[in-house]
PDB file of C-alpha atoms in Angstrom:
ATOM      1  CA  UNK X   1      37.032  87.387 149.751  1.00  0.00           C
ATOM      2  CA  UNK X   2      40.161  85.947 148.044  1.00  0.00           C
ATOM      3  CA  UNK X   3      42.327  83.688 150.610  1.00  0.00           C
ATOM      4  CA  UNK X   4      45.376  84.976 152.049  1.00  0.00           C
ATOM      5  CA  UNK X   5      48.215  83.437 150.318  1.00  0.00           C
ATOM      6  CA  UNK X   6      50.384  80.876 152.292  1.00  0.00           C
ATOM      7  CA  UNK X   7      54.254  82.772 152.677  1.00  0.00           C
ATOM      8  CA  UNK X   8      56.744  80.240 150.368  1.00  0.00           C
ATOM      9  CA  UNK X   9      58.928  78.083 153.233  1.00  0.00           C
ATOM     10  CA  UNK X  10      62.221  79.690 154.280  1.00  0.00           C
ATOM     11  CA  UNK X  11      63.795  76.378 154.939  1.00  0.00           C
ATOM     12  CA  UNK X  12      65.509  75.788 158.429  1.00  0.00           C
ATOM     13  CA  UNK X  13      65.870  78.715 160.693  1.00  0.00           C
ATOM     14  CA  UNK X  14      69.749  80.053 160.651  1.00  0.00           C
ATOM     15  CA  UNK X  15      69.341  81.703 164.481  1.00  0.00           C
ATOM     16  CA  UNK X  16      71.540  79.413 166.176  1.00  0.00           C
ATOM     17  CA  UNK X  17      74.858  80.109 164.122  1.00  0.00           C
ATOM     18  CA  UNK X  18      77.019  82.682 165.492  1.00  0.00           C
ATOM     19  CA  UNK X  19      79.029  85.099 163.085  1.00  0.00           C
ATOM     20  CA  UNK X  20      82.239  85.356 162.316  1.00  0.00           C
ATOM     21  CA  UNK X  21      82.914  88.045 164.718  1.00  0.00           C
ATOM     22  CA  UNK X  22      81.455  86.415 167.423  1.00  0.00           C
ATOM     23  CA  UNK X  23      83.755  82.915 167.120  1.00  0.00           C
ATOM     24  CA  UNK X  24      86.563  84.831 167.391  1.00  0.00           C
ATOM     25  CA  UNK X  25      85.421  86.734 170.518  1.00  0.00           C
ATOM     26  CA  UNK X  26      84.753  82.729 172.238  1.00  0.00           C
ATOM     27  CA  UNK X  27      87.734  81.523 171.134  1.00  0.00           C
ATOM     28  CA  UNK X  28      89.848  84.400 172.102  1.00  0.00           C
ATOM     29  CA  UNK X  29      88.247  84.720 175.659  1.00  0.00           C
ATOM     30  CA  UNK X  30      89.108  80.847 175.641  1.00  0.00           C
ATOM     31  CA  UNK X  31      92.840  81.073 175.543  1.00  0.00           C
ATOM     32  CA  UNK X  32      92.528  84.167 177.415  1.00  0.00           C
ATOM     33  CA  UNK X  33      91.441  81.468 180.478  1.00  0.00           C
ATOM     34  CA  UNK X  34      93.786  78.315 179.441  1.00  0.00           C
ATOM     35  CA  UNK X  35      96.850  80.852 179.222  1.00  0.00           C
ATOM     36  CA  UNK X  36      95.412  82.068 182.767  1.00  0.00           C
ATOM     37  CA  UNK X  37      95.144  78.561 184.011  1.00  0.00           C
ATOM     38  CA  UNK X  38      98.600  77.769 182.441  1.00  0.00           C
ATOM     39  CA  UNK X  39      99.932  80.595 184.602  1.00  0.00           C
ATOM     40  CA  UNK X  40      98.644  79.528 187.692  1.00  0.00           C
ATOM     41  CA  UNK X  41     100.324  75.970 187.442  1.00  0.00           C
ATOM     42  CA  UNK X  42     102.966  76.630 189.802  1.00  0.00           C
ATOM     43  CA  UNK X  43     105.001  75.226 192.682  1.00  0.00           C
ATOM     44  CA  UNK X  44     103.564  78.366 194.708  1.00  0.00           C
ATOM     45  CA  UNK X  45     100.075  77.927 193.803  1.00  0.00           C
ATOM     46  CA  UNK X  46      99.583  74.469 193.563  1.00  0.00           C
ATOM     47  CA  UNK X  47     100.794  74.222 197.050  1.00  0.00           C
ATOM     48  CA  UNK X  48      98.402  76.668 199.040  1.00  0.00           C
ATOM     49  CA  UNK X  49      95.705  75.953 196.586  1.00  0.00           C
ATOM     50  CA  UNK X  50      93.032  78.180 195.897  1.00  0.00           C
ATOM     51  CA  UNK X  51      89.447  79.081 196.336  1.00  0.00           C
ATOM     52  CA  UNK X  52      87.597  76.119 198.304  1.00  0.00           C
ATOM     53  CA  UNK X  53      90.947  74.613 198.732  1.00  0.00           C
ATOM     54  CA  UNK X  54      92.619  76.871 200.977  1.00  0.00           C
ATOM     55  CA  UNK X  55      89.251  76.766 203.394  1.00  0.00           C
ATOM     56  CA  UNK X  56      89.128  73.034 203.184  1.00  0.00           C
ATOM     57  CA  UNK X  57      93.144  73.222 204.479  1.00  0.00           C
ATOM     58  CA  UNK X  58      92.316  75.228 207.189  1.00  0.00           C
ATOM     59  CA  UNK X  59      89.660  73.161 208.702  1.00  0.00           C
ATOM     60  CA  UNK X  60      92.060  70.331 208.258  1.00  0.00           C
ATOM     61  CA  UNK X  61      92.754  67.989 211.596  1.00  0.00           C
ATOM     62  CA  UNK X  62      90.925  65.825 213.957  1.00  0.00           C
ATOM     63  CA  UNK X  63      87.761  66.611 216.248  1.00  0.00           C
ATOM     64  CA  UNK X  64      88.744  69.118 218.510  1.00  0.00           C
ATOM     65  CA  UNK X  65      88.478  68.179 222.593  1.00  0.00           C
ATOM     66  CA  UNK X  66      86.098  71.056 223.496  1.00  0.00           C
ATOM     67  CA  UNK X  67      83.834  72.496 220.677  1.00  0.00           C
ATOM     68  CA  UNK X  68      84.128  69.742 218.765  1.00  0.00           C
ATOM     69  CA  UNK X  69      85.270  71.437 215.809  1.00  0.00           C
ATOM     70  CA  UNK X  70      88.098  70.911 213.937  1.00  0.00           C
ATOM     71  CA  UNK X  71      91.944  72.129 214.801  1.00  0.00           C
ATOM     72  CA  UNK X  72      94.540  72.842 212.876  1.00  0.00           C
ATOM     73  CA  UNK X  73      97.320  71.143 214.408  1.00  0.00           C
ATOM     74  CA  UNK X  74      96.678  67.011 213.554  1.00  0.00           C
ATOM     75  CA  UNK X  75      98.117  64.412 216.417  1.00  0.00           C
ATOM     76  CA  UNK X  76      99.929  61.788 215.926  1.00  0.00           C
ATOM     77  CA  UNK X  77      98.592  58.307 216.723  1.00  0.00           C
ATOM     78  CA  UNK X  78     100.463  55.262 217.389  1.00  0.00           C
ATOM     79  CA  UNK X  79     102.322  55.709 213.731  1.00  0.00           C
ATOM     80  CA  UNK X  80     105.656  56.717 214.275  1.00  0.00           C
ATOM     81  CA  UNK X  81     108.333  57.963 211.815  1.00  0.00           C
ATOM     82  CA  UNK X  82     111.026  55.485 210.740  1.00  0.00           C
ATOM     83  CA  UNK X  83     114.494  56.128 211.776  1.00  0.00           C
ATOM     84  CA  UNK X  84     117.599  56.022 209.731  1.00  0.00           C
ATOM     85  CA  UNK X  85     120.815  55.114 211.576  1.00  0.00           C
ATOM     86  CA  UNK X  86     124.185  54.859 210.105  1.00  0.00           C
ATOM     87  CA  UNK X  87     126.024  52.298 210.496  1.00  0.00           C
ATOM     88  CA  UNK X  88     128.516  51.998 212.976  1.00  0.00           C
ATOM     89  CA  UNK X  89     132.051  50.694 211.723  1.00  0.00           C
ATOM     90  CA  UNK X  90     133.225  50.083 215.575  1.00  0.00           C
ATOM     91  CA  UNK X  91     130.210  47.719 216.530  1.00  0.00           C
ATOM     92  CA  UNK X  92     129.931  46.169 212.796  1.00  0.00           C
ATOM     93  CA  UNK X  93     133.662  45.575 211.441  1.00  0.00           C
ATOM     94  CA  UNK X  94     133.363  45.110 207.152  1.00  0.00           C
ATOM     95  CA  UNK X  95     132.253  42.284 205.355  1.00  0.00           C
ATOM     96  CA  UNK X  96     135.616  40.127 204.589  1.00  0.00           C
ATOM     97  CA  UNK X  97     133.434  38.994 201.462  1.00  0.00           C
ATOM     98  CA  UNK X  98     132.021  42.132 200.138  1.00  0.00           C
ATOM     99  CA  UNK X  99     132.451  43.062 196.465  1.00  0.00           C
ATOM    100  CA  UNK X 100     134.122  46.252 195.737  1.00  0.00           C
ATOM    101  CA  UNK X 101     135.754  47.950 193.028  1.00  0.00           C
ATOM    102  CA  UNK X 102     138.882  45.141 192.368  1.00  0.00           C
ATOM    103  CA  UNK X 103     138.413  42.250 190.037  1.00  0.00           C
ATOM    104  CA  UNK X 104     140.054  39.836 193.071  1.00  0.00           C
ATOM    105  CA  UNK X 105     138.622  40.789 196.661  1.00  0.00           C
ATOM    106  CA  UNK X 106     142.663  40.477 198.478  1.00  0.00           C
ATOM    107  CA  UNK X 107     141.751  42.864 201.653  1.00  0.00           C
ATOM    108  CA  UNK X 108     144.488  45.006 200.951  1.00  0.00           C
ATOM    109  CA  UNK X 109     144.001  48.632 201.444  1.00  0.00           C
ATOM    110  CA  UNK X 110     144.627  50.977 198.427  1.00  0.00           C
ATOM    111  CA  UNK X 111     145.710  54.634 199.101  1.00  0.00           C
ATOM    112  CA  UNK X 112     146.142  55.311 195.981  1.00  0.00           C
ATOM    113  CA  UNK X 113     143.963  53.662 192.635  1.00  0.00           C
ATOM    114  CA  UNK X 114     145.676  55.327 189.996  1.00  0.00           C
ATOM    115  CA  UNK X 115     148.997  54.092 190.835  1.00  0.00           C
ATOM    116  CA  UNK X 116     147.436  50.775 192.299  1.00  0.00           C
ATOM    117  CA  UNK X 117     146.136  50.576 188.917  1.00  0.00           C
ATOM    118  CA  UNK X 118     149.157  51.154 187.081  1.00  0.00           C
ATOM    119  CA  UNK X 119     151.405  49.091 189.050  1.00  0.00           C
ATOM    120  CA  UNK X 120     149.550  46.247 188.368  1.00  0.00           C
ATOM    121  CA  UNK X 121     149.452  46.784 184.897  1.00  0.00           C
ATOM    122  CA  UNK X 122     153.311  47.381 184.703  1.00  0.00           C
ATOM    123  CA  UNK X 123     153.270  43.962 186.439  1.00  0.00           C
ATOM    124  CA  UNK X 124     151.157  41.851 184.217  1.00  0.00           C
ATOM    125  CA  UNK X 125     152.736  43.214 180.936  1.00  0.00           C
ATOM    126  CA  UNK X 126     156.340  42.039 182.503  1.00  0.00           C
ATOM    127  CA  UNK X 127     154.500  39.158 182.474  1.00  0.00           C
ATOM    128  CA  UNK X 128     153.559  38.766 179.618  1.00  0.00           C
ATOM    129  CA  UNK X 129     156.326  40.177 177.730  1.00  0.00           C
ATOM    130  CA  UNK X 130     160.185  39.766 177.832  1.00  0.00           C
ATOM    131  CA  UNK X 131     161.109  43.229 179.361  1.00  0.00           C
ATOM    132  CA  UNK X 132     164.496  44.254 180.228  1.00  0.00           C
ATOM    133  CA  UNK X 133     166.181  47.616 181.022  1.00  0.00           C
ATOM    134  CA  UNK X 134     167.943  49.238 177.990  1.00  0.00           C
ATOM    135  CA  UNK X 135     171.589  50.770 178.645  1.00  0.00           C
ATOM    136  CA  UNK X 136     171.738  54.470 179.795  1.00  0.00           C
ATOM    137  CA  UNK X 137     172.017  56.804 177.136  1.00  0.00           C
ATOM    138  CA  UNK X 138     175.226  59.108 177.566  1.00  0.00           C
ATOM    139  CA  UNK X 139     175.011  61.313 174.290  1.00  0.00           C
ATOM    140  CA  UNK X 140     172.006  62.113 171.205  1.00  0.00           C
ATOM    141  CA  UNK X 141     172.195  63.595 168.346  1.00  0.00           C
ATOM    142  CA  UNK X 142     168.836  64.127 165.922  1.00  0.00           C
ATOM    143  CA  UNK X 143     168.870  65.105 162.327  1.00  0.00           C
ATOM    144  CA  UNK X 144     165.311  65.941 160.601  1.00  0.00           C
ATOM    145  CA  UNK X 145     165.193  65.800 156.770  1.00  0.00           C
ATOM    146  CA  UNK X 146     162.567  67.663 155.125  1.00  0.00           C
ATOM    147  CA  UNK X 147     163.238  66.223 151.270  1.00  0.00           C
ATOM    148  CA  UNK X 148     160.679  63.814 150.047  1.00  0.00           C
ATOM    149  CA  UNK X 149     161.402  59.813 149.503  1.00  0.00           C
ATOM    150  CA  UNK X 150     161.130  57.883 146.467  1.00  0.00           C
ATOM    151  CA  UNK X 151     157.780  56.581 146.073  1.00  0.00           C
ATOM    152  CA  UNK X 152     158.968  53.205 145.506  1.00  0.00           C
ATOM    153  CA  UNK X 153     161.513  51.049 147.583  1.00  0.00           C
ATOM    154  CA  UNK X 154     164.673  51.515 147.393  1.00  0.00           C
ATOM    155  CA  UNK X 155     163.274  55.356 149.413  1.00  0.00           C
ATOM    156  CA  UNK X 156     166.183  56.679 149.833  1.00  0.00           C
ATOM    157  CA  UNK X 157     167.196  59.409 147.339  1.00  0.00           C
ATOM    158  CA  UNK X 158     170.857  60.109 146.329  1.00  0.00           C
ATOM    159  CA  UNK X 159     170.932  63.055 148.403  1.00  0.00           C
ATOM    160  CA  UNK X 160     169.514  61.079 151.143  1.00  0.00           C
ATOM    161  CA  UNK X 161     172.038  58.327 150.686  1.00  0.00           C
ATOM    162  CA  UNK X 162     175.147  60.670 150.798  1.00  0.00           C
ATOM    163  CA  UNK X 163     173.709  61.962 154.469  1.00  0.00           C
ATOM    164  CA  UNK X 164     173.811  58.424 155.275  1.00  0.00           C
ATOM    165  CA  UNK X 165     177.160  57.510 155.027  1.00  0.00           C
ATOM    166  CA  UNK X 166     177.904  60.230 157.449  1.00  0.00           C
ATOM    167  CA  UNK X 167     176.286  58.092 159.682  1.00  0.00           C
ATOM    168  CA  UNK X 168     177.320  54.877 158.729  1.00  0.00           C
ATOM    169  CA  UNK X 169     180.607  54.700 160.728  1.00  0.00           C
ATOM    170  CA  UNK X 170     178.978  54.925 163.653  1.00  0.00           C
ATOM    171  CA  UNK X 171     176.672  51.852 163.374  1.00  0.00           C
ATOM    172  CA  UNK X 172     179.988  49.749 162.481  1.00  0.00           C
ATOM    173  CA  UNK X 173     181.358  50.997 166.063  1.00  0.00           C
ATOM    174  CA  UNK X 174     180.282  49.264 169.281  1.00  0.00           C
ATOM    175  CA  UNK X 175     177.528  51.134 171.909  1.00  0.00           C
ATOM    176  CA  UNK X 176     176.296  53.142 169.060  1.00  0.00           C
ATOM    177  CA  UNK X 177     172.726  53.202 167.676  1.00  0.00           C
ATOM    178  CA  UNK X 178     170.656  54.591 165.072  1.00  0.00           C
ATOM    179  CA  UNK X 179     167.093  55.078 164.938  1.00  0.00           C
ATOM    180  CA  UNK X 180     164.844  55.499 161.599  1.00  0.00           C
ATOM    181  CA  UNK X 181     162.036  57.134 162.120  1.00  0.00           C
ATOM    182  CA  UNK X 182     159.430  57.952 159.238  1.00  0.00           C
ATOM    183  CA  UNK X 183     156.869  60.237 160.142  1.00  0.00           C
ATOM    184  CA  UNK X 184     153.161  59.377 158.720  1.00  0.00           C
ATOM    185  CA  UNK X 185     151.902  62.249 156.338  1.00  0.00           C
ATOM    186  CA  UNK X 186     148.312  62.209 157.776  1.00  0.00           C
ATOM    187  CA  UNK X 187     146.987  60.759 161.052  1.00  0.00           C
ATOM    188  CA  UNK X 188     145.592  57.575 159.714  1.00  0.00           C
ATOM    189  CA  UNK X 189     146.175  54.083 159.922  1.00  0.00           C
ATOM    190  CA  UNK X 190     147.084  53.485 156.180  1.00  0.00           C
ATOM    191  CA  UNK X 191     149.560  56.514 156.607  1.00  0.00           C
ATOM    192  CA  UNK X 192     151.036  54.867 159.723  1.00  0.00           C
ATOM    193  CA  UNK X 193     151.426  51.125 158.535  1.00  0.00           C
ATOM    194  CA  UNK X 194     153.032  53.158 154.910  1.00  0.00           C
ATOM    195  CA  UNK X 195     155.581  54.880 157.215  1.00  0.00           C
ATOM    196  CA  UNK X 196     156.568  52.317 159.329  1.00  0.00           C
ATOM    197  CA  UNK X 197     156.946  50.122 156.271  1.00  0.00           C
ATOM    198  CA  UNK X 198     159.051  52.706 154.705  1.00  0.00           C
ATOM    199  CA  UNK X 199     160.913  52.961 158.009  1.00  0.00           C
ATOM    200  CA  UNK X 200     162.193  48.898 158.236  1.00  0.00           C
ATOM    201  CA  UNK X 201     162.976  49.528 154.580  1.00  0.00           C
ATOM    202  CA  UNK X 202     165.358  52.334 155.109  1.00  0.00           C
ATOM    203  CA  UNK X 203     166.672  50.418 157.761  1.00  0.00           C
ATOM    204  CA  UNK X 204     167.570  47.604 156.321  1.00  0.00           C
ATOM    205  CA  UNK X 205     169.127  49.090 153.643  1.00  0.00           C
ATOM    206  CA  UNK X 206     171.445  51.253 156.036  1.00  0.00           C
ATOM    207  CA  UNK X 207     172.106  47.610 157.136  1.00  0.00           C
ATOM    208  CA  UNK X 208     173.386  46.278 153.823  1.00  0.00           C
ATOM    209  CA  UNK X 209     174.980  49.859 153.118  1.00  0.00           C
ATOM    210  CA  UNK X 210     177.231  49.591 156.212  1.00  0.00           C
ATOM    211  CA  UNK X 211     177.551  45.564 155.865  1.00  0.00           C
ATOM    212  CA  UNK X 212     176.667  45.359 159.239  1.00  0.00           C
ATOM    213  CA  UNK X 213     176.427  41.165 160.436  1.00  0.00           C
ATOM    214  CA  UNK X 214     172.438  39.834 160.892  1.00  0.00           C
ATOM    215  CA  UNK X 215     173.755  39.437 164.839  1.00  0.00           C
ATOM    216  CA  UNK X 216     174.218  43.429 165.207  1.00  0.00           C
ATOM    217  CA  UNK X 217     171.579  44.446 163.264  1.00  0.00           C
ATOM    218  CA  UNK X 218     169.532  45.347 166.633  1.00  0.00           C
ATOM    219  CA  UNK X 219     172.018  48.226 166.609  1.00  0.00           C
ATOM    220  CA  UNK X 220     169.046  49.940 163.892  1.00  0.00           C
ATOM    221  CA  UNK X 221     166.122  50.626 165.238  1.00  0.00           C
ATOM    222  CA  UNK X 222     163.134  51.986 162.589  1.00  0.00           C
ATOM    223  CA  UNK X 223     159.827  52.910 163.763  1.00  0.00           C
ATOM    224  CA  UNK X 224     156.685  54.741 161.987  1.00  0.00           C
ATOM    225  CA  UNK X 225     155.023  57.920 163.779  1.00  0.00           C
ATOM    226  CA  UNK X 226     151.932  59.940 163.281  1.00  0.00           C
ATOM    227  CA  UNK X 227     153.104  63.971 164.081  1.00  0.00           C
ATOM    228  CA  UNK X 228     151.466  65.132 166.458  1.00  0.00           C
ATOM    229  CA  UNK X 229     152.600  68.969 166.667  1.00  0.00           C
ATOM    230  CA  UNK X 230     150.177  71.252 165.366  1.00  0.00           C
ATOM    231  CA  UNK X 231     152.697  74.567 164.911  1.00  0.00           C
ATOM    232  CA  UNK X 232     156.070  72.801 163.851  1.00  0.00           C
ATOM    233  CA  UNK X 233     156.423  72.053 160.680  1.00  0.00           C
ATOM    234  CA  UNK X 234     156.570  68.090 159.807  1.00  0.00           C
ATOM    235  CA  UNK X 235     159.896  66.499 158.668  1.00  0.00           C
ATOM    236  CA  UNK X 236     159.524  63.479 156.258  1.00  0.00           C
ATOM    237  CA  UNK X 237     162.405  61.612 158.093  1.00  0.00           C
ATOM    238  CA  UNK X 238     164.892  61.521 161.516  1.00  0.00           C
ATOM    239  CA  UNK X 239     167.642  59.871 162.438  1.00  0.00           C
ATOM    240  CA  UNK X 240     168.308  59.697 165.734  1.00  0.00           C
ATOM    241  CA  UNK X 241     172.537  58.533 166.594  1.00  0.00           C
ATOM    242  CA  UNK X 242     172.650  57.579 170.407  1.00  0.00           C
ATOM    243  CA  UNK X 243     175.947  56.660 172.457  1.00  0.00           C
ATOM    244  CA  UNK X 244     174.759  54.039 175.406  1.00  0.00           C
ATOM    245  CA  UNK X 245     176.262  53.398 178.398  1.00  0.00           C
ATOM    246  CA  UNK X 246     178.913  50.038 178.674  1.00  0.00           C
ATOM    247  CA  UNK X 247     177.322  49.164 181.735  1.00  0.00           C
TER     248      UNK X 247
END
């Protein structure tokens, strides 16, 4: 009787891996409960608890005086809670040396910071600088020139030089004064050092135009400004002629 023959080996048994459709069922069914978990991480929830929780809070509290079971309402011991008193401004005047808000601790009472603030900065720059009241101004007149300067010094154009000696006679004439002013093209530093520049320039050459003395010469005032107006259209130049007050 011929032996059976042995069957060849399959190799190692593949039972234990899961198909395709089967990981996706676990994993699904997995977020399924971490998205239901998620949910349940509330203020609400995490507060009353669930399950075993809630029972184990309602047994909570010490040995009850009759059954000996537990109650629900906990007593207080010896431990008290602390007490917060404000303090009282008619028993405990202020500390004289207490630090506020002021670089020098005087005592003096401040109604007002702002204007505390800004009288004391009034003060120190009249310290530090010679201030003095100008004379009143009784009458103005402003003229705004829209036609560009030469690029180069001398600035002022021909046409710009015969609106000048309009103005001339009045800087020859005593409580008159003229102001230059030379508005920058662009709202930049360079552009407002290049028009104040531009301004002394002018000025001093209305100076040597009406041969006005180096004594009187304070009589021209120039100054460079950035325009700040967003709708009105920028002049290139103003003079300003002001009569001031004898007084």
């Amino acid at each position: 009787m011929a032996k059976k023959q042995k069957e060849p080996d399959k190799g190692p048994s593949n039972a234990y891996l899961l198909s395709f459709g089967d990981t996706m069922t676990t994993l699904l069914a997995f977020f399924i409960v971490l998205n239901s978990l998620a949910e349940e991480q509330t203020g609400a929830n995490l507060y009353t608890g669930t399950g075993s929780f809630i029972r184990v809070m309602n047994s909570l509290g010490l040995p009850g005086a009759l059954s000996g079971d537990t109650t629900k309402n906990p007593i207080a011991k010896s431990e008290t809670n602390p007490l917060y008193m404000a303090p009282d401004d008619d028993n405990n005047p202020p500390d004289a040396n207490g630090s506020g808000p002021d670089a020098n601790d005087d005592g003096l009472r401040v109604i007002d910071r702002e204007q505390d603030e800004f009288d004391r900065f009034m003060n120190e720059m009249e310290r530090l600088a010679n201030v003095e009241k100008k004379p009143d101004t009784e009458g103005e007149a402003v003229f705004d020139f829209f036609n560009k300067l030469n690029p180069q010094a001398p600035y002022l154009s021909p046409a710009y030089q015969g609106a000048m000696s309009q103005v001339l006679p009045l800087l020859r004439r005593e409580g008159y004064q003229v102001e230059v002013i030379v508005w920058a093209t662009t709202p930049s530093p360079t552009a407002w050092t290049r028009a104040t520049e531009q301004a002394r320039s002018i000025g001093t050459d209305l100076g040597n135009m009406a041969r006005i003395p180096a004594g009187k010469r304070s009589r021209i005032a120039t100054v460079g400004r950035p325009w700040i107006d967003s709708v009105a259209k920028r002049p290139v130049m103003t003079i300003v002629c002001r009569r001031r007050s004898s007084d």
